[in-house]
CSV table of C-alpha atoms in Angstrom, one decimal:
chain,number,residue,atom,x,y,z
A,1,UNK,CA,-18.7,9.3,13.4
A,2,UNK,CA,-16.9,6.1,14.1
A,3,UNK,CA,-15.5,3.7,11.5
A,4,UNK,CA,-16.5,0.1,11.7
A,5,UNK,CA,-13.8,-2.5,12.2
A,6,UNK,CA,-14.5,-6.1,11.2
A,7,UNK,CA,-12.6,-9.1,12.4
A,8,UNK,CA,-12.4,-12.7,11.2
A,9,UNK,CA,-10.9,-15.2,13.7
A,10,UNK,CA,-8.7,-18.0,12.6
A,11,UNK,CA,-7.5,-20.3,15.4
A,12,UNK,CA,-3.7,-20.4,15.8
A,13,UNK,CA,-3.2,-23.5,18.0
A,14,UNK,CA,0.5,-24.4,17.7
A,15,UNK,CA,3.6,-22.5,16.8
A,16,UNK,CA,4.3,-23.0,13.1
A,17,UNK,CA,0.9,-24.4,12.3
A,18,UNK,CA,0.3,-21.7,9.7
A,19,UNK,CA,2.1,-18.9,7.8
A,20,UNK,CA,0.7,-15.3,7.9
A,21,UNK,CA,-0.1,-15.3,4.1
A,22,UNK,CA,-1.9,-18.7,4.4
A,23,UNK,CA,-4.1,-17.3,7.1
A,24,UNK,CA,-4.9,-14.3,5.0
A,25,UNK,CA,-5.7,-16.5,2.0
A,26,UNK,CA,-8.1,-18.5,4.2
A,27,UNK,CA,-9.8,-15.3,5.5
A,28,UNK,CA,-10.2,-13.9,1.9
A,29,UNK,CA,-11.5,-17.1,0.5
A,30,UNK,CA,-14.0,-17.7,3.3
A,31,UNK,CA,-15.2,-14.1,3.9
A,32,UNK,CA,-19.0,-14.4,4.2
A,33,UNK,CA,-20.1,-10.8,3.4
A,34,UNK,CA,-20.2,-8.8,0.2
A,35,UNK,CA,-18.4,-6.6,-0.5
A,36,UNK,CA,-15.1,-7.6,1.0
A,37,UNK,CA,-13.5,-5.2,3.4
A,38,UNK,CA,-10.4,-3.2,2.6
A,39,UNK,CA,-7.7,-5.6,3.9
A,40,UNK,CA,-4.7,-3.9,5.6
A,41,UNK,CA,-1.6,-5.6,6.8
A,42,UNK,CA,2.1,-5.4,7.4
A,43,UNK,CA,4.9,-7.0,5.4
A,44,UNK,CA,4.4,-10.5,6.8
A,45,UNK,CA,1.1,-10.5,4.8
A,46,UNK,CA,2.0,-8.2,1.9
A,47,UNK,CA,2.8,-9.3,-1.6
A,48,UNK,CA,1.6,-8.8,-5.2
A,49,UNK,CA,0.1,-12.3,-5.1
A,50,UNK,CA,-1.9,-11.6,-2.0
A,51,UNK,CA,-3.3,-8.4,-3.7
A,52,UNK,CA,-4.2,-10.5,-6.8
A,53,UNK,CA,-6.1,-13.0,-4.6
A,54,UNK,CA,-8.0,-10.2,-2.8
A,55,UNK,CA,-8.8,-8.6,-6.2
A,56,UNK,CA,-10.0,-11.9,-7.6
A,57,UNK,CA,-12.5,-12.2,-4.7
A,58,UNK,CA,-13.8,-8.6,-5.2
A,59,UNK,CA,-11.8,-6.9,-2.5
A,60,UNK,CA,-9.1,-4.3,-2.2
A,61,UNK,CA,-6.0,-4.2,0.1
A,62,UNK,CA,-3.1,-2.1,1.3
A,63,UNK,CA,0.0,-3.8,2.6
A,64,UNK,CA,3.5,-2.8,3.7
A,65,UNK,CA,5.9,-4.8,1.6
A,66,UNK,CA,9.5,-6.1,1.9
A,67,UNK,CA,12.3,-4.1,0.3
A,68,UNK,CA,13.0,-7.3,-1.8
A,69,UNK,CA,9.7,-7.0,-3.6
A,70,UNK,CA,10.3,-5.1,-6.9
A,71,UNK,CA,13.4,-3.4,-5.7
A,72,UNK,CA,13.9,-1.5,-9.0
A,73,UNK,CA,10.5,0.2,-8.5
A,74,UNK,CA,11.0,1.1,-4.9
A,75,UNK,CA,14.6,2.2,-5.5
A,76,UNK,CA,13.4,4.6,-8.2
A,77,UNK,CA,10.7,6.0,-6.0
A,78,UNK,CA,13.2,6.5,-3.1
A,79,UNK,CA,15.8,8.3,-5.3
A,80,UNK,CA,16.4,11.8,-3.8
A,81,UNK,CA,13.1,11.9,-2.0
A,82,UNK,CA,13.3,14.3,1.0
A,83,UNK,CA,12.4,13.2,4.5
A,84,UNK,CA,8.6,13.5,5.2
A,85,UNK,CA,7.7,13.2,1.6
A,86,UNK,CA,5.8,10.5,-0.5
A,87,UNK,CA,6.2,9.2,-4.0
A,88,UNK,CA,3.7,7.1,-5.9
A,89,UNK,CA,3.8,4.9,-9.1
A,90,UNK,CA,0.7,3.4,-10.6
A,91,UNK,CA,0.6,0.3,-12.8
A,92,UNK,CA,-1.8,1.4,-15.5
A,93,UNK,CA,-3.4,-1.9,-16.5
A,94,UNK,CA,-4.1,-3.1,-13.0
A,95,UNK,CA,-4.4,0.1,-11.0
A,96,UNK,CA,-1.8,-1.3,-8.5
A,97,UNK,CA,-0.3,1.6,-6.5
A,98,UNK,CA,3.3,1.4,-5.2
A,99,UNK,CA,4.2,4.2,-2.8
A,100,UNK,CA,7.0,5.1,-0.4
A,101,UNK,CA,7.1,7.5,2.6
A,102,UNK,CA,10.5,8.8,3.6
A,103,UNK,CA,10.9,9.6,7.3
A,104,UNK,CA,13.5,9.8,10.0
A,105,UNK,CA,14.4,6.5,11.7
A,106,UNK,CA,12.9,6.1,15.2
A,107,UNK,CA,16.1,4.6,16.5
A,108,UNK,CA,18.5,7.2,15.0
A,109,UNK,CA,17.1,10.6,14.0
A,110,UNK,CA,20.1,11.3,11.8
A,111,UNK,CA,19.1,8.4,9.5
A,112,UNK,CA,16.3,8.1,6.9
A,113,UNK,CA,14.0,5.1,6.7
A,114,UNK,CA,11.4,4.4,4.0
A,115,UNK,CA,8.0,2.7,4.3
A,116,UNK,CA,7.0,0.8,1.2
A,117,UNK,CA,3.3,0.1,0.4
A,118,UNK,CA,1.4,-1.7,-2.3
A,119,UNK,CA,-2.3,-1.1,-2.7
A,120,UNK,CA,-5.3,-1.7,-4.8
A,121,UNK,CA,-7.6,0.3,-2.6
A,122,UNK,CA,-7.1,3.7,-4.0
A,123,UNK,CA,-7.5,5.5,-7.3
A,124,UNK,CA,-4.8,7.8,-8.4
A,125,UNK,CA,-5.5,10.7,-10.8
A,126,UNK,CA,-2.9,12.8,-12.6
A,127,UNK,CA,-2.6,16.3,-11.3
A,128,UNK,CA,-4.2,18.9,-13.5
A,129,UNK,CA,-1.7,21.0,-15.4
A,130,UNK,CA,-1.6,24.6,-14.3
A,131,UNK,CA,-1.2,27.5,-16.6
A,132,UNK,CA,2.0,29.5,-15.8
A,133,UNK,CA,1.1,32.6,-13.8
A,134,UNK,CA,2.6,36.0,-14.5
A,135,UNK,CA,4.6,37.6,-11.8
A,136,UNK,CA,2.7,40.3,-9.9
A,137,UNK,CA,3.0,43.7,-11.6
A,138,UNK,CA,3.9,42.2,-15.1
A,139,UNK,CA,1.7,42.4,-18.1
A,140,UNK,CA,0.5,39.3,-20.0
A,141,UNK,CA,-0.2,39.1,-23.7
A,142,UNK,CA,-3.2,37.5,-25.3
A,143,UNK,CA,-2.5,35.4,-28.4
């Protein structure tokens, strides 16, 4: 099956006539259908305020964000994370998901880079605790 992609056109007539977040605000505020789509954008559009606006209009979004947004959260998520791994933190009262993906830089394969995302479009559930397993060939005792 194919996924539908929806577009909303906003004329850009002169250089500097609008900022990326202003255009997104207009698109969200004037979106004619219900429900809103899942908005996805790069760091030019991404911020906590944009996600709040989208949520207020009944939508969800996922955006790459600048390293200057909530640096303490993203620094904690990045601490000692290996290459090709993810880490996620969830703000309990809002459901806002902050995540990072650690990977090798495309310009220098010896250096690590990190992608930072904020999203309201996903639910995160805690992993179910597993009971410790006895090593093969060992006896277990019943309490």
